[in-house]
mmCIF file of C-alpha atoms and ligand atoms in Angstrom:
data_model
loop_
_atom_site.group_PDB
_atom_site.id
_atom_site.type_symbol
_atom_site.label_atom_id
_atom_site.label_comp_id
_atom_site.label_asym_id
_atom_site.label_seq_id
_atom_site.Cartn_x
_atom_site.Cartn_y
_atom_site.Cartn_z
ATOM 1 C CA MET C 1 -13.424 25.010 18.740
ATOM 2 C CA ASN C 2 -11.678 23.128 15.943
ATOM 3 C CA ARG C 3 -13.934 20.727 14.073
ATOM 4 C CA VAL C 4 -11.996 17.922 12.431
ATOM 5 C CA TYR C 5 -13.788 15.297 10.370
ATOM 6 C CA LEU C 6 -11.884 12.013 10.168
ATOM 7 C CA ASP C 7 -14.784 9.680 9.387
ATOM 8 C CA TYR C 8 -14.889 9.717 5.578
ATOM 9 C CA ALA C 9 -15.547 5.965 5.368
ATOM 10 C CA ALA C 10 -18.899 6.552 7.100
ATOM 11 C CA THR C 11 -19.796 9.285 4.654
ATOM 12 C CA ALA C 12 -18.170 12.199 2.856
ATOM 13 C CA PRO C 13 -19.460 15.728 2.356
ATOM 14 C CA THR C 14 -20.905 16.355 -1.086
ATOM 15 C CA ASP C 15 -18.470 18.230 -3.321
ATOM 16 C CA PRO C 16 -19.780 21.758 -4.057
ATOM 17 C CA GLU C 17 -19.213 21.080 -7.765
ATOM 18 C CA VAL C 18 -21.548 18.100 -7.424
ATOM 19 C CA THR C 19 -24.317 20.154 -5.818
ATOM 20 C CA LYS C 20 -23.857 22.769 -8.543
ATOM 21 C CA ALA C 21 -24.338 20.100 -11.216
ATOM 22 C CA MET C 22 -27.415 18.740 -9.409
ATOM 23 C CA GLU C 23 -29.190 22.042 -8.876
ATOM 24 C CA PRO C 24 -30.711 22.528 -12.361
ATOM 25 C CA TYR C 25 -32.267 19.043 -12.033
ATOM 26 C CA LEU C 26 -34.128 20.142 -8.889
ATOM 27 C CA PHE C 27 -35.556 23.243 -10.564
ATOM 28 C CA GLU C 28 -35.771 23.899 -14.316
ATOM 29 C CA LYS C 29 -34.905 20.323 -15.415
ATOM 30 C CA PHE C 30 -37.254 18.710 -12.887
ATOM 31 C CA GLY C 31 -39.148 16.536 -15.382
ATOM 32 C CA ASN C 32 -39.876 12.839 -14.924
ATOM 33 C CA ALA C 33 -37.218 11.089 -17.005
ATOM 34 C CA SER C 34 -39.819 8.577 -18.237
ATOM 35 C CA SER C 35 -41.960 11.333 -19.830
ATOM 36 C CA ILE C 36 -41.691 11.888 -23.553
ATOM 37 C CA HIS C 37 -42.042 15.692 -23.447
ATOM 38 C CA SER C 38 -39.009 17.956 -23.408
ATOM 39 C CA PHE C 39 -38.999 18.299 -19.600
ATOM 40 C CA GLY C 40 -38.706 14.533 -19.331
ATOM 41 C CA GLN C 41 -36.168 14.247 -22.095
ATOM 42 C CA GLU C 42 -33.736 16.752 -20.587
ATOM 43 C CA ALA C 43 -33.881 14.839 -17.286
ATOM 44 C CA LYS C 44 -33.299 11.584 -19.198
ATOM 45 C CA LYS C 45 -30.247 13.092 -20.887
ATOM 46 C CA GLY C 46 -28.784 14.013 -17.465
ATOM 47 C CA ILE C 47 -29.257 10.398 -16.333
ATOM 48 C CA GLU C 48 -27.820 8.849 -19.487
ATOM 49 C CA ASP C 49 -24.756 11.126 -19.381
ATOM 50 C CA ALA C 50 -24.152 10.056 -15.769
ATOM 51 C CA ARG C 51 -24.583 6.397 -16.748
ATOM 52 C CA GLN C 52 -22.032 6.796 -19.537
ATOM 53 C CA MET C 53 -19.579 8.540 -17.195
ATOM 54 C CA LEU C 54 -19.875 5.813 -14.546
ATOM 55 C CA ALA C 55 -19.691 2.963 -17.066
ATOM 56 C CA GLU C 56 -16.462 4.344 -18.550
ATOM 57 C CA PHE C 57 -14.987 4.855 -15.095
ATOM 58 C CA ILE C 58 -15.396 1.181 -14.107
ATOM 59 C CA GLY C 59 -14.830 -0.395 -17.534
ATOM 60 C CA ALA C 60 -18.491 -1.318 -18.075
ATOM 61 C CA ARG C 61 -21.097 -0.688 -20.768
ATOM 62 C CA PRO C 62 -23.835 1.862 -19.977
ATOM 63 C CA GLU C 63 -26.589 -0.771 -20.278
ATOM 64 C CA GLU C 64 -24.859 -2.814 -17.552
ATOM 65 C CA ILE C 65 -25.484 -0.105 -14.910
ATOM 66 C CA ILE C 66 -28.602 -0.101 -12.694
ATOM 67 C CA PHE C 67 -29.011 2.982 -10.521
ATOM 68 C CA THR C 68 -30.130 2.228 -6.961
ATOM 69 C CA SER C 69 -30.787 4.069 -3.710
ATOM 70 C CA GLY C 70 -27.258 3.319 -2.486
ATOM 71 C CA GLY C 71 -24.818 0.572 -1.590
ATOM 72 C CA THR C 72 -27.231 -1.353 0.628
ATOM 73 C CA GLU C 73 -29.811 -1.696 -2.140
ATOM 74 C CA ALA C 74 -27.127 -2.613 -4.689
ATOM 75 C CA ASP C 75 -25.844 -5.398 -2.389
ATOM 76 C CA ASN C 76 -29.380 -6.659 -1.664
ATOM 77 C CA GLN C 77 -30.222 -6.607 -5.364
ATOM 78 C CA ALA C 78 -27.072 -8.519 -6.245
ATOM 79 C CA ILE C 79 -27.383 -11.234 -3.576
ATOM 80 C CA LYS C 80 -31.148 -11.826 -3.563
ATOM 81 C CA GLY C 81 -31.516 -11.070 -7.256
ATOM 82 C CA VAL C 82 -29.008 -13.741 -8.295
ATOM 83 C CA ALA C 83 -30.220 -16.247 -5.677
ATOM 84 C CA PHE C 84 -33.849 -16.018 -6.849
ATOM 85 C CA ALA C 85 -32.897 -16.115 -10.528
ATOM 86 C CA MET C 86 -30.542 -19.079 -10.165
ATOM 87 C CA GLN C 87 -32.444 -21.279 -7.709
ATOM 88 C CA ASP C 88 -33.004 -23.885 -10.401
ATOM 89 C CA LYS C 89 -29.200 -24.326 -10.540
ATOM 90 C CA GLY C 90 -28.366 -24.412 -6.824
ATOM 91 C CA ASP C 91 -28.897 -23.008 -3.347
ATOM 92 C CA HIS C 92 -25.440 -22.214 -2.040
ATOM 93 C CA ILE C 93 -23.684 -18.870 -1.586
ATOM 94 C CA VAL C 94 -20.043 -18.352 -0.633
ATOM 95 C CA THR C 95 -19.106 -15.121 1.101
ATOM 96 C CA THR C 96 -16.745 -13.993 3.857
ATOM 97 C CA ALA C 97 -16.897 -13.348 7.577
ATOM 98 C CA ILE C 98 -16.027 -9.653 7.163
ATOM 99 C CA GLU C 99 -18.609 -8.415 4.661
ATOM 100 C CA HIS C 100 -20.758 -5.371 5.364
ATOM 101 C CA HIS C 101 -24.174 -6.174 6.858
ATOM 102 C CA ALA C 102 -25.664 -5.151 3.494
ATOM 103 C CA VAL C 103 -24.252 -8.470 2.216
ATOM 104 C CA THR C 104 -24.430 -10.715 5.292
ATOM 105 C CA GLU C 105 -28.041 -9.870 6.166
ATOM 106 C CA PRO C 106 -29.455 -10.688 2.690
ATOM 107 C CA CYS C 107 -27.560 -14.009 2.917
ATOM 108 C CA LYS C 108 -29.137 -14.699 6.323
ATOM 109 C CA PHE C 109 -32.551 -13.715 4.947
ATOM 110 C CA LEU C 110 -32.065 -16.191 2.098
ATOM 111 C CA GLU C 111 -31.246 -18.931 4.613
ATOM 112 C CA LYS C 112 -34.859 -18.581 5.847
ATOM 113 C CA HIS C 113 -35.929 -19.357 2.281
ATOM 114 C CA GLY C 114 -33.911 -22.545 1.888
ATOM 115 C CA PHE C 115 -30.559 -21.186 0.726
ATOM 116 C CA LYS C 116 -27.271 -22.000 2.464
ATOM 117 C CA THR C 117 -24.299 -19.711 3.019
ATOM 118 C CA THR C 118 -20.652 -20.442 3.765
ATOM 119 C CA PHE C 119 -18.906 -17.551 5.518
ATOM 120 C CA VAL C 120 -15.208 -18.026 4.758
ATOM 121 C CA GLY C 121 -12.849 -16.762 7.475
ATOM 122 C CA VAL C 122 -9.930 -14.363 7.071
ATOM 123 C CA ASP C 123 -6.366 -14.215 8.379
ATOM 124 C CA LYS C 124 -5.085 -11.864 11.097
ATOM 125 C CA ASP C 125 -4.735 -9.030 8.579
ATOM 126 C CA GLY C 126 -8.271 -9.494 7.300
ATOM 127 C CA LEU C 127 -7.228 -11.133 4.047
ATOM 128 C CA VAL C 128 -9.412 -13.774 2.422
ATOM 129 C CA SER C 129 -7.533 -16.659 0.837
ATOM 130 C CA PRO C 130 -8.623 -17.495 -2.737
ATOM 131 C CA ASP C 131 -7.839 -21.146 -1.911
ATOM 132 C CA GLU C 132 -10.290 -21.074 1.000
ATOM 133 C CA ILE C 133 -12.950 -19.647 -1.308
ATOM 134 C CA LYS C 134 -12.212 -22.430 -3.800
ATOM 135 C CA LYS C 135 -12.541 -25.068 -1.064
ATOM 136 C CA ALA C 136 -15.938 -23.659 -0.012
ATOM 137 C CA ILE C 137 -17.425 -24.082 -3.505
ATOM 138 C CA THR C 138 -19.825 -26.997 -3.989
ATOM 139 C CA ASP C 139 -21.733 -28.173 -7.055
ATOM 140 C CA LYS C 140 -24.691 -26.197 -5.653
ATOM 141 C CA THR C 141 -22.832 -22.846 -5.446
ATOM 142 C CA ILE C 142 -24.550 -20.164 -7.492
ATOM 143 C CA LEU C 143 -22.893 -17.011 -6.153
ATOM 144 C CA ILE C 144 -19.626 -15.849 -4.594
ATOM 145 C CA SER C 145 -19.566 -12.430 -2.927
ATOM 146 C CA VAL C 146 -16.308 -10.935 -1.631
ATOM 147 C CA MET C 147 -15.887 -7.246 -0.868
ATOM 148 C CA HIS C 148 -13.197 -5.259 -2.686
ATOM 149 C CA ALA C 149 -11.978 -3.505 0.472
ATOM 150 C CA ASN C 150 -13.194 -3.689 4.033
ATOM 151 C CA ASN C 151 -14.924 -0.620 5.424
ATOM 152 C CA GLU C 152 -13.534 -1.042 8.942
ATOM 153 C CA ILE C 153 -9.950 -2.228 8.666
ATOM 154 C CA GLY C 154 -9.297 -1.150 5.068
ATOM 155 C CA THR C 155 -7.833 -4.449 3.846
ATOM 156 C CA ILE C 156 -7.977 -4.797 0.053
ATOM 157 C CA GLN C 157 -8.912 -8.317 -1.018
ATOM 158 C CA PRO C 158 -7.471 -10.417 -3.880
ATOM 159 C CA VAL C 159 -10.737 -9.926 -5.733
ATOM 160 C CA SER C 160 -9.345 -10.413 -9.212
ATOM 161 C CA GLU C 161 -8.005 -13.883 -8.284
ATOM 162 C CA ILE C 162 -11.270 -14.856 -6.589
ATOM 163 C CA GLY C 163 -13.226 -13.596 -9.597
ATOM 164 C CA SER C 164 -11.131 -15.722 -11.895
ATOM 165 C CA ILE C 165 -11.841 -18.836 -9.771
ATOM 166 C CA ALA C 166 -15.565 -18.045 -10.028
ATOM 167 C CA LYS C 167 -15.275 -17.563 -13.793
ATOM 168 C CA GLU C 168 -13.446 -20.875 -14.228
ATOM 169 C CA LYS C 169 -16.243 -22.665 -12.323
ATOM 170 C CA GLY C 170 -19.031 -20.756 -14.113
ATOM 171 C CA ILE C 171 -20.244 -19.181 -10.851
ATOM 172 C CA CYS C 172 -21.542 -15.634 -10.616
ATOM 173 C CA PHE C 173 -19.161 -13.273 -8.790
ATOM 174 C CA HIS C 174 -20.237 -10.147 -6.880
ATOM 175 C CA THR C 175 -17.987 -7.623 -5.201
ATOM 176 C CA ASP C 176 -19.018 -4.824 -2.864
ATOM 177 C CA ALA C 177 -16.823 -1.935 -4.028
ATOM 178 C CA VAL C 178 -18.549 0.722 -1.919
ATOM 179 C CA GLN C 179 -15.276 1.658 -0.208
ATOM 180 C CA THR C 180 -13.076 1.546 -3.300
ATOM 181 C CA VAL C 181 -14.875 3.274 -6.190
ATOM 182 C CA GLY C 182 -13.474 6.803 -6.373
ATOM 183 C CA HIS C 183 -10.604 5.915 -4.013
ATOM 184 C CA ILE C 184 -8.539 3.347 -5.912
ATOM 185 C CA PRO C 185 -8.821 2.153 -9.539
ATOM 186 C CA VAL C 186 -11.805 -0.158 -10.063
ATOM 187 C CA ASN C 187 -12.341 -2.013 -13.335
ATOM 188 C CA VAL C 188 -14.986 -4.729 -13.570
ATOM 189 C CA ASN C 189 -12.986 -6.699 -16.131
ATOM 190 C CA GLU C 190 -9.727 -6.608 -14.214
ATOM 191 C CA LEU C 191 -11.626 -7.687 -11.100
ATOM 192 C CA ASN C 192 -13.461 -10.444 -13.038
ATOM 193 C CA ALA C 193 -16.695 -9.182 -11.474
ATOM 194 C CA ASP C 194 -20.163 -10.065 -12.789
ATOM 195 C CA LEU C 195 -21.780 -7.714 -10.285
ATOM 196 C CA LEU C 196 -20.311 -4.728 -8.444
ATOM 197 C CA SER C 197 -21.952 -2.404 -5.890
ATOM 198 C CA LEU C 198 -21.075 1.246 -5.343
ATOM 199 C CA SER C 199 -22.460 4.239 -3.477
ATOM 200 C CA ALA C 200 -22.134 7.952 -4.344
ATOM 201 C CA HIS C 201 -21.877 9.372 -0.815
ATOM 202 C CA LYS C 202 -18.590 7.566 -0.245
ATOM 203 C CA PHE C 203 -16.933 9.466 -3.091
ATOM 204 C CA TYR C 204 -18.264 13.011 -2.570
ATOM 205 C CA GLY C 205 -21.588 12.480 -4.304
ATOM 206 C CA PRO C 206 -25.015 12.823 -2.649
ATOM 207 C CA LYS C 207 -26.461 10.349 -0.175
ATOM 208 C CA GLY C 208 -29.248 7.991 -1.247
ATOM 209 C CA VAL C 209 -27.927 7.061 -4.679
ATOM 210 C CA GLY C 210 -25.691 4.251 -5.863
ATOM 211 C CA ALA C 211 -25.447 1.675 -8.593
ATOM 212 C CA LEU C 212 -25.150 -2.001 -9.298
ATOM 213 C CA TYR C 213 -23.062 -3.120 -12.255
ATOM 214 C CA VAL C 214 -24.539 -6.278 -13.811
ATOM 215 C CA ARG C 215 -22.460 -7.983 -16.518
ATOM 216 C CA LYS C 216 -24.433 -8.669 -19.692
ATOM 217 C CA GLY C 217 -25.879 -12.192 -19.579
ATOM 218 C CA THR C 218 -26.004 -12.418 -15.759
ATOM 219 C CA ARG C 219 -29.283 -13.902 -14.562
ATOM 220 C CA ILE C 220 -30.833 -11.618 -11.959
ATOM 221 C CA GLU C 221 -34.359 -11.173 -10.609
ATOM 222 C CA SER C 222 -35.686 -7.670 -9.892
ATOM 223 C CA LEU C 223 -36.481 -6.805 -6.296
ATOM 224 C CA ILE C 224 -38.492 -3.624 -6.831
ATOM 225 C CA HIS C 225 -41.530 -3.957 -9.067
ATOM 226 C CA GLY C 226 -43.997 -1.345 -10.220
ATOM 227 C CA GLY C 227 -42.563 0.419 -13.263
ATOM 228 C CA ASP C 228 -40.370 -0.147 -16.280
ATOM 229 C CA GLN C 229 -37.491 2.127 -15.278
ATOM 230 C CA GLU C 230 -33.979 0.691 -15.757
ATOM 231 C CA LYS C 231 -35.440 -1.625 -18.445
ATOM 232 C CA GLY C 232 -37.782 -3.135 -15.860
ATOM 233 C CA ARG C 233 -34.900 -4.092 -13.577
ATOM 234 C CA ARG C 234 -35.562 -1.446 -10.898
ATOM 235 C CA ALA C 235 -38.898 0.332 -10.690
ATOM 236 C CA SER C 236 -39.460 3.834 -9.233
ATOM 237 C CA THR C 237 -39.252 7.349 -10.662
ATOM 238 C CA TYR C 238 -35.630 8.185 -11.375
ATOM 239 C CA ASN C 239 -33.741 10.160 -8.724
ATOM 240 C CA THR C 240 -32.473 12.513 -11.430
ATOM 241 C CA PRO C 241 -30.587 15.033 -9.221
ATOM 242 C CA GLY C 242 -28.958 12.183 -7.297
ATOM 243 C CA ILE C 243 -27.921 10.296 -10.425
ATOM 244 C CA VAL C 244 -26.571 13.470 -12.053
ATOM 245 C CA GLY C 245 -24.662 14.142 -8.816
ATOM 246 C CA LEU C 246 -23.225 10.620 -8.884
ATOM 247 C CA GLY C 247 -22.030 11.214 -12.464
ATOM 248 C CA LYS C 248 -20.395 14.516 -11.526
ATOM 249 C CA ALA C 249 -18.745 12.898 -8.493
ATOM 250 C CA VAL C 250 -17.299 10.226 -10.805
ATOM 251 C CA GLN C 251 -15.990 12.895 -13.178
ATOM 252 C CA LEU C 252 -14.261 14.704 -10.291
ATOM 253 C CA CYS C 253 -12.734 11.482 -8.945
ATOM 254 C CA LYS C 254 -11.406 10.666 -12.395
ATOM 255 C CA ALA C 255 -9.507 13.967 -12.396
ATOM 256 C CA LYS C 256 -8.461 14.095 -8.735
ATOM 257 C CA MET C 257 -8.073 10.530 -7.486
ATOM 258 C CA GLU C 258 -4.406 10.002 -8.338
ATOM 259 C CA ASN C 259 -3.169 13.047 -6.419
ATOM 260 C CA GLU C 260 -5.621 12.599 -3.579
ATOM 261 C CA VAL C 261 -4.441 9.048 -3.033
ATOM 262 C CA LYS C 262 -0.775 10.086 -2.883
ATOM 263 C CA PHE C 263 -1.510 12.720 -0.237
ATOM 264 C CA GLN C 264 -3.775 10.438 1.772
ATOM 265 C CA ILE C 265 -1.150 7.685 1.892
ATOM 266 C CA VAL C 266 1.347 10.139 3.407
ATOM 267 C CA LEU C 267 -1.172 11.251 6.053
ATOM 268 C CA ARG C 268 -2.389 7.711 6.723
ATOM 269 C CA ASP C 269 1.147 6.450 7.274
ATOM 270 C CA LYS C 270 1.939 9.393 9.533
ATOM 271 C CA ILE C 271 -1.129 8.584 11.648
ATOM 272 C CA ILE C 272 -0.247 4.892 11.918
ATOM 273 C CA LYS C 273 3.424 5.539 12.674
ATOM 274 C CA GLU C 274 2.798 8.210 15.297
ATOM 275 C CA ILE C 275 0.073 6.283 17.094
ATOM 276 C CA LEU C 276 2.231 3.170 17.260
ATOM 277 C CA ASN C 277 5.237 5.242 18.434
ATOM 278 C CA LYS C 278 3.531 7.542 20.894
ATOM 279 C CA ILE C 279 1.025 5.236 22.573
ATOM 280 C CA PRO C 280 2.080 1.967 24.232
ATOM 281 C CA ASP C 281 -0.026 -1.211 23.919
ATOM 282 C CA VAL C 282 -1.522 -0.449 20.527
ATOM 283 C CA ARG C 283 -1.949 -2.706 17.508
ATOM 284 C CA LEU C 284 -2.659 -1.891 13.889
ATOM 285 C CA ASN C 285 -5.746 -3.607 12.471
ATOM 286 C CA GLY C 286 -5.779 -4.541 8.792
ATOM 287 C CA HIS C 287 -2.997 -5.246 6.333
ATOM 288 C CA THR C 288 0.095 -3.002 6.405
ATOM 289 C CA THR C 289 0.305 -2.473 2.621
ATOM 290 C CA LYS C 290 -2.828 -4.003 1.048
ATOM 291 C CA ARG C 291 -5.006 -1.323 2.586
ATOM 292 C CA LEU C 292 -7.147 1.614 1.532
ATOM 293 C CA PRO C 293 -5.121 4.825 1.149
ATOM 294 C CA ASN C 294 -7.423 6.681 3.543
ATOM 295 C CA ASN C 295 -7.822 4.119 6.347
ATOM 296 C CA ALA C 296 -6.027 3.737 9.671
ATOM 297 C CA ASN C 297 -7.511 1.388 12.264
ATOM 298 C CA VAL C 298 -5.905 0.624 15.602
ATOM 299 C CA SER C 299 -6.851 -1.168 18.805
ATOM 300 C CA ILE C 300 -5.833 0.745 21.883
ATOM 301 C CA LYS C 301 -5.712 -1.710 24.758
ATOM 302 C CA PHE C 302 -7.345 -1.240 28.181
ATOM 303 C CA ILE C 303 -9.898 1.367 27.070
ATOM 304 C CA GLU C 304 -13.253 1.427 25.309
ATOM 305 C CA GLY C 305 -13.644 2.752 21.770
ATOM 306 C CA GLU C 306 -16.863 4.522 22.777
ATOM 307 C CA SER C 307 -15.170 6.557 25.527
ATOM 308 C CA MET C 308 -12.382 7.495 23.108
ATOM 309 C CA LEU C 309 -14.954 8.636 20.543
ATOM 310 C CA LEU C 310 -16.804 10.776 23.070
ATOM 311 C CA SER C 311 -13.610 12.350 24.421
ATOM 312 C CA LEU C 312 -12.403 13.112 20.888
ATOM 313 C CA ASP C 313 -15.817 14.483 19.973
ATOM 314 C CA MET C 314 -15.553 16.958 22.867
ATOM 315 C CA LEU C 315 -12.377 18.201 21.187
ATOM 316 C CA GLY C 316 -14.240 18.526 17.883
ATOM 317 C CA ILE C 317 -12.684 15.399 16.343
ATOM 318 C CA ALA C 318 -14.938 12.862 14.587
ATOM 319 C CA CYS C 319 -13.774 9.309 13.956
ATOM 320 C CA SER C 320 -15.315 5.903 14.418
ATOM 321 C CA THR C 321 -15.036 2.722 16.408
ATOM 322 C CA GLY C 322 -16.227 0.293 13.774
ATOM 323 C CA SER C 323 -18.487 0.825 10.790
ATOM 324 C CA ALA C 324 -21.026 3.649 10.859
ATOM 325 C CA CYS C 325 -23.779 1.111 10.903
ATOM 326 C CA THR C 326 -22.530 -0.702 14.029
ATOM 327 C CA SER C 327 -21.406 2.262 16.106
ATOM 328 C CA THR C 328 -24.736 2.317 17.951
ATOM 329 C CA SER C 329 -24.256 -1.246 19.119
ATOM 330 C CA LEU C 330 -22.030 -2.273 22.002
ATOM 331 C CA GLU C 331 -21.249 -5.665 20.469
ATOM 332 C CA PRO C 332 -17.676 -5.660 19.147
ATOM 333 C CA SER C 333 -17.506 -5.537 15.386
ATOM 334 C CA HIS C 334 -17.759 -8.871 13.571
ATOM 335 C CA VAL C 335 -14.775 -7.813 11.447
ATOM 336 C CA LEU C 336 -12.454 -7.352 14.428
ATOM 337 C CA LEU C 337 -13.611 -10.658 15.916
ATOM 338 C CA ALA C 338 -13.019 -12.354 12.535
ATOM 339 C CA ILE C 339 -9.366 -11.229 12.486
ATOM 340 C CA GLY C 340 -8.977 -12.957 15.842
ATOM 341 C CA LEU C 341 -9.090 -10.058 18.296
ATOM 342 C CA PRO C 342 -10.376 -10.944 21.752
ATOM 343 C CA HIS C 343 -13.513 -9.001 22.772
ATOM 344 C CA GLU C 344 -11.692 -6.611 25.123
ATOM 345 C CA ILE C 345 -9.208 -5.561 22.431
ATOM 346 C CA ALA C 346 -11.861 -5.337 19.722
ATOM 347 C CA HIS C 347 -13.760 -2.935 22.011
ATOM 348 C CA GLY C 348 -10.848 -0.486 22.023
ATOM 349 C CA SER C 349 -10.687 0.029 18.281
ATOM 350 C CA LEU C 350 -10.463 3.388 16.577
ATOM 351 C CA ARG C 351 -10.970 3.971 12.852
ATOM 352 C CA VAL C 352 -9.632 7.141 11.284
ATOM 353 C CA THR C 353 -10.546 7.761 7.654
ATOM 354 C CA LEU C 354 -9.391 10.639 5.474
ATOM 355 C CA GLY C 355 -10.787 12.370 2.433
ATOM 356 C CA ARG C 356 -10.639 15.151 -0.136
ATOM 357 C CA TRP C 357 -10.600 18.001 2.385
ATOM 358 C CA THR C 358 -8.406 16.496 5.109
ATOM 359 C CA LYS C 359 -5.548 18.865 5.942
ATOM 360 C CA GLU C 360 -2.243 17.981 7.540
ATOM 361 C CA GLU C 361 -2.923 20.476 10.394
ATOM 362 C CA GLU C 362 -6.105 18.549 11.184
ATOM 363 C CA VAL C 363 -4.203 15.281 11.365
ATOM 364 C CA ASP C 364 -1.635 16.983 13.611
ATOM 365 C CA TYR C 365 -4.392 18.286 15.909
ATOM 366 C CA PHE C 366 -5.737 14.730 16.192
ATOM 367 C CA LEU C 367 -2.268 13.257 16.803
ATOM 368 C CA GLU C 368 -1.547 15.835 19.468
ATOM 369 C CA ASN C 369 -4.785 15.096 21.328
ATOM 370 C CA LEU C 370 -5.187 11.325 21.025
ATOM 371 C CA PRO C 371 -2.302 10.400 23.392
ATOM 372 C CA LYS C 372 -3.714 12.784 26.029
ATOM 373 C CA VAL C 373 -7.178 11.259 25.693
ATOM 374 C CA VAL C 374 -5.756 7.741 25.961
ATOM 375 C CA GLN C 375 -3.655 8.639 28.988
ATOM 376 C CA ARG C 376 -6.653 10.164 30.771
ATOM 377 C CA LEU C 377 -8.928 7.215 30.020
ATOM 378 C CA ARG C 378 -6.295 4.683 30.988
ATOM 379 C CA ALA C 379 -5.752 6.471 34.300
ATOM 380 C CA MET C 380 -9.434 5.721 35.066
ATOM 381 C CA SER C 381 -9.367 2.183 33.675
ATOM 382 C CA PRO C 382 -9.360 -0.733 36.155
ATOM 383 C CA LEU C 383 -8.069 -2.926 33.304
ATOM 384 C CA TYR C 384 -5.019 -0.700 32.900
ATOM 385 C CA GLU C 385 -4.328 -0.719 36.644
ATOM 386 C CA LYS C 386 -4.228 -4.541 36.654
ATOM 387 C CA LYS C 387 -1.813 -4.600 33.696
HETATM 388 N N1 PLP H 1 -20.984 -1.748 1.747
HETATM 389 C C1 PLP H 1 -19.936 -1.184 2.377
HETATM 390 C C2 PLP H 1 -18.607 -1.837 2.298
HETATM 391 C C3 PLP H 1 -20.099 0.011 3.085
HETATM 392 O O1 PLP H 1 -19.058 0.564 3.700
HETATM 393 C C4 PLP H 1 -21.392 0.598 3.147
HETATM 394 C C5 PLP H 1 -21.627 1.831 3.950
HETATM 395 O O2 PLP H 1 -20.995 2.062 4.965
HETATM 396 C C6 PLP H 1 -22.452 -0.014 2.446
HETATM 397 C C7 PLP H 1 -22.212 -1.185 1.767
HETATM 398 C C8 PLP H 1 -23.822 0.584 2.423
HETATM 399 O O3 PLP H 1 -23.863 1.682 1.546
HETATM 400 P P1 PLP H 1 -25.047 2.785 1.652
HETATM 401 O O4 PLP H 1 -24.729 3.609 2.850
HETATM 402 O O5 PLP H 1 -24.932 3.575 0.387
HETATM 403 O O6 PLP H 1 -26.328 2.056 1.729
#
């Protein structure tokens, strides 16, 4: 049976060149990077080279990078870290209705500790208006957090404009760039970001490692105590192989991203066009042009996303019906509800995401099978009968 992976936004396979770069740090260079002997020092060098590589890639300074266990920790560190450090200045956070749970849940946690959050809505394409963000700011606002691109519908936000509003008002600005780093150009200065989260497994690095960029001078409280790693900002023995792998993944993206993006846009547009042409009663979710090069998301009316996923899985095709983290829940995704989709249409959503190893034949196999799957499911659907 063909096996076709079209769920790169959930996670990507690790590039073999990345695992090759990591391997020595599991065996001969296994030392604890905090140790002063040569075993420790060679591990430390691997980490510092990766830090340098990442910093250059996003326009930062090496000392502004904190390695974390992934995107979720980076988001938690940014939101709670700034809130706790700045509580003498205010208690209000502005974010959006379509953030990843790694941002919304820390905000909700903070609400239990006296903080307040405004969740700014989005338009039908999932775009946040900088004016709406501006209107939500109060004299108690200490943090604005707006994601660079949405993980479900792929819409790319006007982050640079929002960052400049934050800068003008002297408010800290965080962006979750987990879906963009390694996929489109990301520069912390162009985005006017004080904090930026990223995660290696989304750009062909290993799982369980990420980073938070923290602009020099930003007040932030540590969340993990118990050691002086990362200059006391994040305790725990360094994940040397993971960090080295992240650095290698960055280096590969630097070399390959431009061509990969061009190819992915062609495939993405083919997917969108053919689905809209071949299957009736379908809508595209997310912005038509301001969208991630590897993301197609559609709502296919009168059927359930879960049944589509299972039918496609039986054909060896993997995609998603929302973010990886919500696919076990039957509640429609908060992102699709935020763009104004009624529950029944939100339930029929399908996300297809491409990556480094996606081949045109795989896309063709998917496009050949999806209409058949939809036709079969609709034939059994009481909703379709009543149409
Ligand atoms: N933020 C966004 C936008 C994501 O898409 C994800 C993962 O899906 C995360 C945060 C969490 O990242 P991690 O899986 O590295 O914890």
